[in-house]
Coordinates of C-alpha atoms and ligand atoms in Angstrom, one line a residue:
M1 CA 0.1 0.0 0.0
A2 CA 1.1 3.4 -0.8
K3 CA 1.7 5.7 2.1
V4 CA 1.6 9.7 2.4
T5 CA 3.6 12.2 4.8
G6 CA 1.8 14.7 6.6
A7 CA 3.9 17.5 4.6
M8 CA 2.6 16.3 1.4
L9 CA -0.8 15.5 2.6
M10 CA -0.9 19.2 3.7
A11 CA 0.6 20.4 0.1
R12 CA -2.4 18.1 -1.5
S13 CA -5.1 19.5 0.6
L14 CA -4.0 23.2 0.0
K15 CA -3.7 23.0 -3.4
Q16 CA -7.2 20.7 -3.9
Q17 CA -8.4 23.8 -1.5
G18 CA -7.5 26.3 -4.5
V19 CA -5.1 27.8 -2.1
E20 CA -1.9 28.8 -4.9
F21 CA 0.1 30.9 -3.1
M22 CA 2.5 30.4 0.1
Y23 CA 4.4 32.6 1.5
G24 CA 7.1 31.4 4.3
I25 CA 10.5 30.6 6.2
V26 CA 11.6 27.1 6.4
G27 CA 13.2 25.6 9.0
F28 CA 12.7 23.1 11.6
P29 CA 10.0 21.5 11.1
V30 CA 8.5 23.2 7.9
Q31 CA 10.6 22.4 5.2
P32 CA 8.9 19.3 3.8
I33 CA 5.7 21.2 4.1
A34 CA 7.5 23.9 1.7
A35 CA 9.2 21.0 -0.8
A36 CA 5.9 19.3 -1.3
A37 CA 3.9 22.5 -1.6
Q38 CA 6.2 23.4 -4.8
E39 CA 5.9 19.7 -6.0
V40 CA 2.0 20.1 -5.9
G41 CA 2.2 23.3 -8.1
I42 CA 1.6 26.1 -5.2
K43 CA 3.9 29.0 -5.9
Y44 CA 6.0 29.2 -2.9
I45 CA 8.0 32.7 -2.1
G46 CA 10.8 32.1 0.9
M47 CA 11.0 35.4 2.5
R48 CA 13.0 36.9 5.0
N49 CA 10.6 37.6 7.8
E50 CA 7.7 36.0 8.9
Q51 CA 6.1 39.2 9.5
S52 CA 6.0 40.3 5.3
A53 CA 5.4 36.7 4.9
S54 CA 1.9 36.8 6.8
Y55 CA 1.2 40.2 4.8
A56 CA 1.8 38.6 1.7
A57 CA 0.0 35.5 2.4
Q58 CA -3.5 37.9 2.9
A59 CA -2.7 40.2 0.2
A60 CA -3.0 37.3 -2.0
G61 CA -6.3 35.9 -0.2
Y62 CA -8.2 39.3 -0.7
L63 CA -6.3 39.7 -4.4
T64 CA -7.6 36.0 -5.5
G65 CA -10.5 34.9 -3.2
R66 CA -9.1 32.4 -1.9
P67 CA -6.5 32.1 1.3
G68 CA -3.4 32.7 1.1
A69 CA -1.0 30.3 3.1
C70 CA 2.1 31.4 5.3
L71 CA 4.7 28.6 6.6
T72 CA 6.5 29.7 9.5
V73 CA 8.7 27.5 12.0
S74 CA 7.9 26.9 15.5
G75 CA 7.3 29.5 18.5
P76 CA 9.2 32.9 17.7
G77 CA 8.3 31.9 13.6
V78 CA 4.6 32.0 14.5
V79 CA 5.1 35.0 17.0
H80 CA 6.0 37.0 13.8
G81 CA 3.7 35.3 11.9
L82 CA 1.0 36.3 14.2
A83 CA 1.4 40.2 13.1
G84 CA -0.1 39.7 9.8
L85 CA -2.9 37.1 11.4
A86 CA -4.1 40.4 13.3
N87 CA -3.8 42.4 10.1
A88 CA -5.9 39.8 8.3
Q89 CA -8.2 39.9 10.8
Q90 CA -8.9 43.5 11.4
N91 CA -8.8 43.8 7.6
C92 CA -11.3 40.7 7.2
W93 CA -8.9 39.1 4.9
P94 CA -8.8 35.4 4.4
M95 CA -5.5 33.9 5.5
I96 CA -3.9 30.6 6.7
L97 CA -1.0 30.5 9.1
I98 CA 0.4 27.3 9.2
G99 CA 2.7 27.0 12.1
G100 CA 5.6 24.1 12.6
A101 CA 5.4 22.8 16.4
A102 CA 7.7 20.7 18.7
P103 CA 6.7 17.1 18.1
T104 CA 4.0 16.2 20.5
Y105 CA 5.8 13.4 22.3
Q106 CA 8.2 16.4 23.9
N107 CA 4.7 18.4 25.0
G108 CA 5.5 20.7 28.1
M109 CA 9.5 18.9 28.2
G110 CA 10.5 22.5 27.1
S111 CA 11.4 21.2 23.5
F112 CA 13.2 23.2 20.8
Q113 CA 10.9 26.7 20.6
E114 CA 8.0 25.2 22.3
E115 CA 5.1 27.3 22.5
N116 CA 1.4 27.2 22.8
Q117 CA 1.1 28.4 19.6
V118 CA -2.7 27.5 19.2
Q119 CA -3.7 29.6 22.1
I120 CA -2.0 33.0 21.3
A121 CA -2.9 32.6 17.8
S122 CA -6.7 32.3 18.6
P123 CA -7.2 36.1 19.5
F124 CA -6.4 36.9 16.0
C125 CA -8.7 34.1 14.3
K126 CA -12.0 32.6 13.0
F127 CA -10.4 29.1 13.9
A128 CA -7.3 27.8 15.4
H129 CA -6.8 24.2 15.7
A130 CA -3.6 21.8 16.0
V131 CA -3.5 18.8 13.7
E132 CA -3.3 15.6 15.9
H133 CA -3.9 12.8 13.5
V134 CA -2.0 13.0 9.5
E135 CA -4.8 11.6 7.7
R136 CA -7.1 14.1 9.4
I137 CA -5.2 17.1 7.8
P138 CA -7.7 17.5 4.9
F139 CA -10.5 17.9 7.4
Y140 CA -8.6 20.9 8.7
V141 CA -7.7 22.6 5.8
E142 CA -10.9 22.4 4.5
K143 CA -12.1 23.7 7.2
A144 CA -9.5 26.6 8.0
V145 CA -10.3 27.3 4.1
R146 CA -14.0 27.5 4.7
Q147 CA -13.7 29.5 7.7
S148 CA -11.3 32.2 5.9
I149 CA -13.5 33.2 3.1
Y150 CA -17.1 32.4 4.6
G151 CA -19.2 35.1 6.0
R152 CA -16.9 37.7 7.5
P153 CA -13.5 37.0 5.8
G154 CA -10.5 36.4 8.4
A155 CA -7.5 34.6 9.2
T156 CA -7.0 31.1 10.3
Y157 CA -4.4 29.2 12.5
L158 CA -3.2 25.5 11.8
D159 CA -0.7 24.3 14.2
M160 CA 1.6 21.4 12.5
P161 CA 4.2 19.6 15.1
D162 CA 6.7 18.0 13.7
D163 CA 5.5 14.3 14.3
I164 CA 2.6 14.8 12.4
I165 CA 4.4 16.7 9.5
Q166 CA 6.7 13.4 9.3
G167 CA 4.4 10.9 9.8
E168 CA 3.2 8.3 7.4
V169 CA -0.5 7.3 6.6
E170 CA -1.9 4.7 4.1
E171 CA -3.3 6.6 1.4
D172 CA -6.4 4.5 1.8
D173 CA -6.7 5.4 5.8
V174 CA -6.7 9.8 4.3
Q175 CA -10.0 11.3 5.1
T176 CA -11.3 13.4 1.9
F177 CA -13.2 16.3 1.7
A178 CA -15.2 18.2 -0.8
T179 CA -13.4 21.6 -2.4
V180 CA -15.0 24.3 -1.0
P181 CA -17.1 25.8 -3.3
E182 CA -17.3 29.9 -3.6
P183 CA -18.9 31.7 -0.5
P184 CA -22.7 31.6 -0.8
R185 CA -24.2 34.6 -1.9
M186 CA -26.8 35.2 0.7
A187 CA -29.4 37.8 0.0
A188 CA -31.2 40.8 2.1
V189 CA -34.5 40.7 2.9
A190 CA -37.0 41.8 0.5
E191 CA -38.8 44.6 2.5
N192 CA -35.6 46.0 3.8
V193 CA -34.4 46.5 -0.2
T194 CA -37.3 48.5 -0.5
A195 CA -36.6 50.4 2.9
A196 CA -33.4 51.1 2.0
L197 CA -34.5 52.5 -1.3
D198 CA -37.2 54.7 0.5
A199 CA -34.6 55.8 2.9
M200 CA -32.2 57.3 0.1
E201 CA -35.3 58.9 -1.4
S202 CA -36.1 60.6 1.8
A203 CA -32.9 62.2 1.9
E204 CA -32.1 65.8 1.4
R205 CA -28.3 65.2 1.4
P206 CA -27.6 61.7 0.7
L207 CA -24.4 60.0 0.6
V208 CA -23.1 56.3 0.0
I209 CA -19.8 55.1 1.4
V210 CA -18.5 51.9 -0.5
G211 CA -15.8 49.8 1.8
K212 CA -13.4 46.9 0.5
G213 CA -16.2 44.5 1.9
M214 CA -17.8 45.5 -1.7
A215 CA -14.3 44.6 -4.2
W216 CA -13.8 41.4 -1.6
S217 CA -17.3 40.8 -2.9
R218 CA -17.0 41.5 -6.4
A219 CA -19.5 44.1 -6.6
E220 CA -18.1 46.3 -8.9
N221 CA -20.5 46.0 -11.4
E222 CA -23.6 46.5 -9.4
V223 CA -22.4 49.4 -7.4
R224 CA -21.7 51.2 -10.5
A225 CA -25.1 50.5 -11.9
F226 CA -26.8 51.3 -8.8
I227 CA -24.8 54.7 -8.8
E228 CA -25.0 55.9 -12.1
R229 CA -29.0 54.6 -11.8
T230 CA -29.2 56.6 -8.7
Q231 CA -26.7 59.5 -9.5
L232 CA -26.3 59.5 -5.8
P233 CA -22.8 61.0 -4.2
F234 CA -20.3 58.1 -2.8
L235 CA -17.3 58.2 -1.2
A236 CA -14.8 55.5 -1.6
S237 CA -12.8 54.5 1.6
P238 CA -9.1 53.6 1.6
M239 CA -9.2 50.3 0.0
G240 CA -12.8 50.6 -1.5
K241 CA -10.8 52.9 -3.8
G242 CA -11.5 51.3 -7.4
V243 CA -14.5 49.3 -7.0
L244 CA -15.6 52.8 -8.9
D245 CA -13.0 54.9 -10.6
D246 CA -12.0 57.5 -8.3
N247 CA -12.3 60.1 -11.0
H248 CA -16.1 59.3 -11.3
P249 CA -17.9 62.2 -11.5
L250 CA -20.1 61.1 -8.8
S251 CA -17.3 60.6 -6.4
V252 CA -17.1 63.1 -3.3
G253 CA -13.3 62.3 -2.9
A254 CA -11.9 65.8 -2.9
A255 CA -14.7 66.9 -0.8
R256 CA -14.7 64.2 2.1
S257 CA -14.8 65.7 5.2
H258 CA -17.4 68.1 4.3
A259 CA -19.6 65.4 2.6
L260 CA -19.5 63.2 5.6
K261 CA -20.2 66.2 8.5
E262 CA -22.9 67.4 6.2
A263 CA -24.9 63.8 4.9
D264 CA -28.4 63.0 6.3
V265 CA -28.7 59.7 5.3
I266 CA -25.5 57.4 4.2
F267 CA -25.3 54.3 3.0
V268 CA -22.5 52.3 3.9
M269 CA -22.0 49.2 2.0
G270 CA -18.8 46.8 2.9
A271 CA -17.8 49.5 4.9
R272 CA -16.9 50.0 8.9
L273 CA -18.0 52.8 11.0
N274 CA -14.9 52.6 13.1
W275 CA -12.0 55.1 13.3
I276 CA -11.3 55.3 9.4
M277 CA -15.1 56.8 9.1
H278 CA -15.0 58.5 12.1
Y279 CA -17.4 56.4 14.1
G280 CA -20.3 57.8 12.5
L281 CA -20.0 60.2 15.2
P282 CA -20.0 64.2 15.6
P283 CA -18.3 66.3 14.5
R284 CA -17.5 64.6 11.6
F285 CA -21.1 63.1 11.0
K286 CA -24.1 65.1 11.6
K287 CA -25.7 64.2 15.2
D288 CA -28.2 61.4 14.6
V289 CA -27.3 60.9 11.1
R290 CA -29.4 58.3 9.6
V291 CA -27.7 54.8 8.5
V292 CA -28.2 52.0 5.7
Q293 CA -25.7 49.6 6.3
L294 CA -25.2 46.8 4.0
D295 CA -22.8 44.1 5.7
I296 CA -22.7 40.5 5.6
S297 CA -21.8 40.5 9.2
P298 CA -25.0 40.5 11.2
E299 CA -23.4 41.7 14.4
A300 CA -21.7 44.4 12.4
I301 CA -25.1 45.9 12.4
G302 CA -25.8 48.7 14.5
D303 CA -22.1 49.2 15.5
N304 CA -21.1 52.8 16.9
V305 CA -24.6 54.3 15.5
P306 CA -28.2 52.7 15.5
T307 CA -28.8 51.6 12.0
E308 CA -32.5 52.4 10.2
V309 CA -32.2 50.1 7.2
A310 CA -29.9 46.8 7.6
L311 CA -29.2 44.9 4.5
V312 CA -27.7 41.6 5.7
G313 CA -26.1 39.4 3.2
D314 CA -23.6 39.6 0.5
G315 CA -23.0 43.0 -1.0
K316 CA -23.0 42.1 -4.7
T317 CA -26.3 40.2 -4.7
I318 CA -27.7 42.9 -2.3
V319 CA -26.7 45.9 -4.4
G320 CA -28.1 43.4 -7.5
Q321 CA -31.3 43.4 -5.9
L322 CA -31.6 47.2 -5.0
N323 CA -30.9 47.6 -9.0
T324 CA -33.9 44.8 -9.6
E325 CA -36.0 47.2 -7.5
L326 CA -34.9 50.3 -9.2
E327 CA -36.1 49.2 -12.4
N328 CA -40.0 49.8 -10.9
R329 CA -39.1 53.1 -9.6
Q330 CA -38.8 56.8 -11.6
W331 CA -36.9 58.1 -9.0
F332 CA -33.3 59.3 -9.1
Y333 CA -31.1 61.7 -6.9
P334 CA -31.3 65.0 -9.4
A335 CA -28.1 66.9 -10.5
D336 CA -29.2 70.2 -9.8
T337 CA -29.6 69.9 -6.0
D338 CA -27.9 72.5 -3.6
W339 CA -26.1 69.3 -2.1
K340 CA -24.2 68.6 -5.2
A341 CA -23.3 72.1 -5.7
A342 CA -22.1 72.3 -2.0
I343 CA -19.4 69.5 -2.3
A344 CA -18.4 70.4 -6.3
E345 CA -17.8 73.9 -4.5
K346 CA -15.7 72.1 -1.5
A347 CA -14.0 70.0 -3.5
A348 CA -12.9 72.9 -6.0
G349 CA -11.9 75.0 -2.7
N350 CA -9.7 72.0 -1.9
A351 CA -8.2 71.7 -5.1
A352 CA -7.4 75.4 -5.2
A353 CA -5.9 74.8 -1.9
I354 CA -3.3 72.4 -3.1
Q355 CA -2.5 73.7 -6.6
P356 CA 0.5 75.6 -5.2
M357 CA 2.3 72.4 -3.3
I358 CA 1.6 70.5 -6.8
D359 CA 2.9 73.3 -8.9
D360 CA 5.7 73.8 -6.8
N361 CA 9.5 73.1 -8.0
S362 CA 11.4 73.8 -5.5
T363 CA 14.2 71.6 -4.3
P364 CA 13.9 69.4 -1.9
T365 CA 10.4 68.7 -3.2
N366 CA 6.8 68.0 -1.1
Y367 CA 4.7 65.2 -1.2
Y368 CA 2.1 66.7 -3.4
R369 CA 4.5 67.7 -6.0
A370 CA 6.2 64.1 -6.0
L371 CA 3.1 62.7 -5.9
K372 CA 1.6 64.5 -9.5
D373 CA 4.8 62.9 -11.3
I374 CA 3.9 59.3 -9.9
S375 CA 0.1 59.5 -10.6
A376 CA 1.1 60.4 -14.2
W377 CA 3.5 57.6 -14.5
A378 CA 1.2 54.9 -12.8
T379 CA -1.1 53.7 -15.1
E380 CA -4.5 52.2 -14.8
D381 CA -4.1 48.6 -14.8
A382 CA -1.4 49.2 -12.1
V383 CA -1.6 47.8 -8.4
I384 CA -0.7 50.5 -6.1
I385 CA 0.5 50.0 -2.6
G386 CA 1.0 52.5 -0.1
E387 CA 2.0 53.1 3.2
G388 CA 3.3 55.7 5.3
A389 CA 1.9 58.4 7.2
N390 CA 2.0 61.2 5.2
T391 CA 2.7 59.1 2.3
M392 CA 0.0 57.2 2.5
D393 CA -2.9 59.7 3.4
I394 CA -1.8 62.1 0.3
G395 CA -1.3 59.5 -1.5
R396 CA -4.5 58.3 -0.9
T397 CA -5.8 61.7 -2.3
Q398 CA -3.6 62.1 -5.2
L399 CA -3.3 58.7 -6.7
P400 CA -6.6 57.6 -7.8
N401 CA -8.0 53.6 -8.9
A402 CA -10.3 53.3 -11.7
S403 CA -10.5 49.6 -11.2
P404 CA -11.1 47.3 -8.1
R405 CA -8.6 45.3 -5.7
L406 CA -5.5 47.6 -7.2
R407 CA -5.5 49.3 -3.9
L408 CA -3.5 47.7 -0.9
D409 CA -2.5 50.1 2.0
A410 CA -2.1 49.7 6.2
G411 CA -6.0 49.4 6.1
T412 CA -8.3 48.9 9.5
Y413 CA -5.0 48.4 11.5
G414 CA -3.1 51.0 10.6
T415 CA 0.1 48.6 9.8
M416 CA 3.4 49.9 8.9
G417 CA 5.0 47.4 7.1
I418 CA 2.8 46.0 4.9
G419 CA 4.2 47.7 2.1
M420 CA 7.1 44.8 0.7
G421 CA 4.9 41.5 1.9
F422 CA 1.7 43.3 0.0
A423 CA 3.6 44.2 -3.2
I424 CA 5.5 40.5 -3.2
A425 CA 2.0 39.1 -3.2
A426 CA 0.4 41.4 -5.8
A427 CA 3.6 40.8 -7.8
T428 CA 2.9 36.9 -7.7
V429 CA -1.0 37.0 -7.8
H430 CA -0.6 39.7 -10.7
P431 CA 2.6 39.0 -12.9
E432 CA 0.7 40.7 -15.7
R433 CA 0.3 44.1 -13.7
P434 CA 2.6 47.2 -12.6
I435 CA 3.3 47.1 -9.2
I436 CA 3.9 50.4 -7.6
S437 CA 4.4 50.5 -3.7
V438 CA 4.9 53.9 -2.3
S439 CA 6.2 54.2 0.7
G440 CA 7.6 56.9 3.2
D441 CA 11.4 56.1 4.7
S442 CA 10.0 55.2 7.8
A443 CA 7.6 52.7 6.7
I444 CA 10.2 50.9 4.2
G445 CA 12.2 50.1 7.1
F446 CA 10.0 47.9 8.8
S447 CA 10.7 44.9 6.3
G448 CA 12.9 46.5 3.5
M449 CA 14.9 43.1 3.3
E450 CA 12.3 42.0 1.6
I451 CA 14.1 43.7 -1.7
E452 CA 16.3 40.8 -1.5
T453 CA 12.7 38.4 -2.0
A454 CA 11.8 40.7 -4.8
C455 CA 14.9 40.6 -6.7
R456 CA 15.7 36.9 -5.9
H457 CA 12.3 36.1 -7.1
K458 CA 12.9 38.7 -10.3
L459 CA 9.5 40.2 -9.4
P460 CA 9.5 43.7 -10.7
I461 CA 8.2 45.7 -8.1
K462 CA 8.7 49.8 -8.7
I463 CA 9.4 51.1 -5.0
V464 CA 9.1 54.7 -4.2
V465 CA 10.3 56.0 -1.3
L466 CA 9.4 59.5 -0.4
N467 CA 11.9 60.3 2.0
N468 CA 11.8 63.1 4.9
G469 CA 14.4 61.7 6.8
G470 CA 11.9 61.1 10.0
I471 CA 8.6 59.3 11.1
G472 CA 6.2 62.3 10.2
Q473 CA 8.6 64.8 9.6
G474 CA 12.4 65.3 9.6
I475 CA 15.0 67.8 10.4
A476 CA 17.6 69.7 8.0
E477 CA 20.4 68.8 10.1
F478 CA 21.1 66.4 13.4
P479 CA 21.9 68.1 16.4
T480 CA 25.6 68.1 17.6
D481 CA 24.3 69.2 21.1
A482 CA 21.4 66.9 22.0
Q483 CA 20.0 63.7 21.5
I484 CA 18.8 62.6 18.0
P485 CA 15.2 63.1 18.6
P486 CA 12.8 59.9 18.8
G487 CA 11.5 60.4 15.3
I488 CA 14.3 61.4 13.3
L489 CA 15.6 59.0 11.1
T490 CA 19.2 59.2 8.6
I491 CA 19.0 62.5 6.5
G492 CA 19.1 61.9 2.7
A493 CA 19.4 57.7 3.7
R494 CA 20.2 55.3 0.5
Y495 CA 17.5 53.3 0.4
D496 CA 17.9 53.1 -3.6
L497 CA 21.5 51.1 -2.9
M498 CA 19.8 48.5 -0.9
M499 CA 17.9 47.5 -4.0
E500 CA 21.1 47.9 -5.7
A501 CA 23.0 45.9 -3.5
F502 CA 20.6 42.8 -4.5
G503 CA 20.6 43.4 -8.1
G504 CA 17.4 45.7 -8.5
K505 CA 18.1 49.2 -10.2
G506 CA 18.2 52.4 -7.3
F507 CA 18.0 55.9 -8.5
L508 CA 18.4 58.9 -6.5
V509 CA 15.9 62.1 -7.0
N510 CA 17.0 65.6 -5.2
D511 CA 15.7 67.6 -7.8
P512 CA 11.8 67.0 -8.7
A513 CA 12.8 68.2 -12.5
D514 CA 14.2 64.9 -12.5
L515 CA 11.5 62.7 -11.3
A516 CA 9.7 62.3 -14.1
G517 CA 12.0 60.6 -16.1
V518 CA 13.7 58.9 -13.6
L519 CA 10.3 56.6 -13.2
E520 CA 10.1 56.3 -17.0
E521 CA 13.8 54.4 -16.7
A522 CA 12.2 52.9 -13.5
K523 CA 9.6 51.5 -15.9
A524 CA 11.6 50.6 -18.4
F525 CA 14.1 48.3 -16.0
D526 CA 13.2 44.7 -16.4
G527 CA 13.1 44.1 -13.0
P528 CA 12.9 45.7 -9.4
T529 CA 13.7 49.1 -8.5
L530 CA 13.6 51.7 -5.6
V531 CA 13.5 55.4 -6.5
N532 CA 14.5 57.5 -3.7
V533 CA 12.6 60.7 -4.0
I534 CA 14.5 63.0 -1.0
L535 CA 11.5 65.3 0.0
H536 CA 11.9 68.6 2.3
P537 CA 11.8 67.7 5.7
Q538 CA 9.2 69.6 6.9
A539 CA 6.7 68.8 3.9
G540 CA 3.7 67.9 5.0
R541 CA 0.1 68.0 4.5
K542 CA -2.7 70.7 3.2
P543 CA -4.2 71.7 7.1
Q544 CA -7.0 69.7 8.0
Q545 CA -10.2 70.6 9.2
F546 CA -9.9 67.4 11.5
G547 CA -6.7 65.2 12.4
W548 CA -7.1 61.5 11.2
L549 CA -8.3 61.0 14.9
T550 CA -10.6 63.0 15.5
T551 CA -13.6 61.3 17.2
Ligands
ADP601 P1 -13.2 50.0 4.8 O1 -11.9 49.6 5.1 O2 -13.0 49.7 3.2 O3 -14.5 50.7 5.3 P2 -13.7 47.4 6.5 O4 -12.8 46.4 6.7 O5 -13.9 48.4 8.1 O6 -13.7 48.0 5.2 O7 -15.3 46.6 6.4 C1 -15.5 46.1 5.3 C2 -16.8 45.2 5.9 O8 -17.3 44.5 4.6 C3 -16.8 44.6 6.9 O9 -18.1 44.6 8.1 C4 -17.2 43.1 6.7 O10 -18.3 42.5 7.2 C5 -17.9 43.3 5.3 N1 -18.1 42.4 4.3 C6 -17.0 41.4 3.9 N2 -17.5 40.1 3.1 C7 -18.7 41.0 2.3 C8 -19.5 40.9 1.4 N3 -19.2 39.4 0.4 N4 -20.7 41.3 1.3 C9 -20.7 42.1 2.1 N5 -20.4 42.7 2.9 C10 -19.1 42.5 3.4
MG602 MG1 9.2 60.0 6.7

């Protein structure tokens, strides 16, 4: 009788369940899993830190609709991978962390890298379990995959002890399970569909907020049809960007604060009224703003503000229901309202306020001027990754997306250091697309060693570092008579030379006049590049009415 190892069974089960990408670091005891993964045709990317590997796995999950896998060694490897589990759980993105573990027969003995791994992973997971019999591996993989993508997507953890990885069972004894079908698409209660449209129709100043739940649900066609049919103004969340074109005439992105503050009825679809949406509360929102809420998770209904109409179920299906019901209605939101005029006026005012910074050609440059050239250079099919405080915040306003699931950033958890993992995932999932990662100099530092991973795998990621020499802002000169302030980094640090060190191409840009040409050179280079743009240390954001964290 033929026998199969736990490692091979794990790889086979993942492949059967549609897991196509694995990111990890090998060592004791997981090396055989990585080897088996390659054998069965899973794309394996060896990374330099499990943190980045776990970020990559969830981005692959979000982009493909099936969870990405992250493979780590025991103990510290799993601990590093927890960063990504937490981030995936907060972003509602699917991934499976597979942690190696000390052999079960040494449990409790102080064995090599022994840790209570299931216990420490559990707070960040929808499902976390140790595999205790080799023949049950397909059971656990099916369960982990299903849990990660059904309902609100999220993270799962499987613990693989050394004796399970190396253990062998007869093929005939292996338990087999069906491949998890696409998540069921639940429809909303019909009367709530009517009530939702009634609520929008009754609004004086309506606003639709489109979140990344709609991108995950692949609802772009339905959402576009809904917005164009109703003519309702909409705001995309940071990663909801692209579900509708950011340059759509009904986008209120350029008048975000005003639109949120004055709307009387908001339709929150696939987004949460958390810190990113200022909890739906004053001063960022009107007191007692009326809420129509579409979410796959019933527990989310009414979070922070009461919901007037709840549409519980799948985004694509429910917006489809709304569109069908609209066929029997005449109503649409007119073009010539005070509300649309006020939004347009505010947007024009905001655009005028930043124009001098966009036009400022002085050296060293500022964020807006640098992003002007980056925006012109980024093609519409590119995946854009953003991280860093000002770099990401200003980038959200200055780098548009035209199509869904092409924007990845620090997200719900506000995690710095996701950039390289996300870029590597995007490059592996979308080899046909340009991958552009725009990082602050602090942000790139968290996982800069993954530049080596990109070079080794010949992933042609185009990195741009907006380098102001600090966290937040930098300083013009290091003090000689005082300690280095906590947020200050090396002035003019040569991140471009890190890229050169590993075989990619690096560029240093001191004068913004050179930026457009250098970006074109980077694009033409067939491999990873890093363009290091030196910014004025005090460059900042346009003055805001509210800081990001204003409650
Ligand atoms: P954003 O950061 O874009 O505002 P969030 O991550 O805060 O987005 O919210 C996304 C929401 O989308 C979550 O509440 C999640 O439950 C919901 N969601 C996930 N999948 C679906 C789906 N298929 N249909 C509808 N809503 C979904
Ligand atoms: Mg900085």
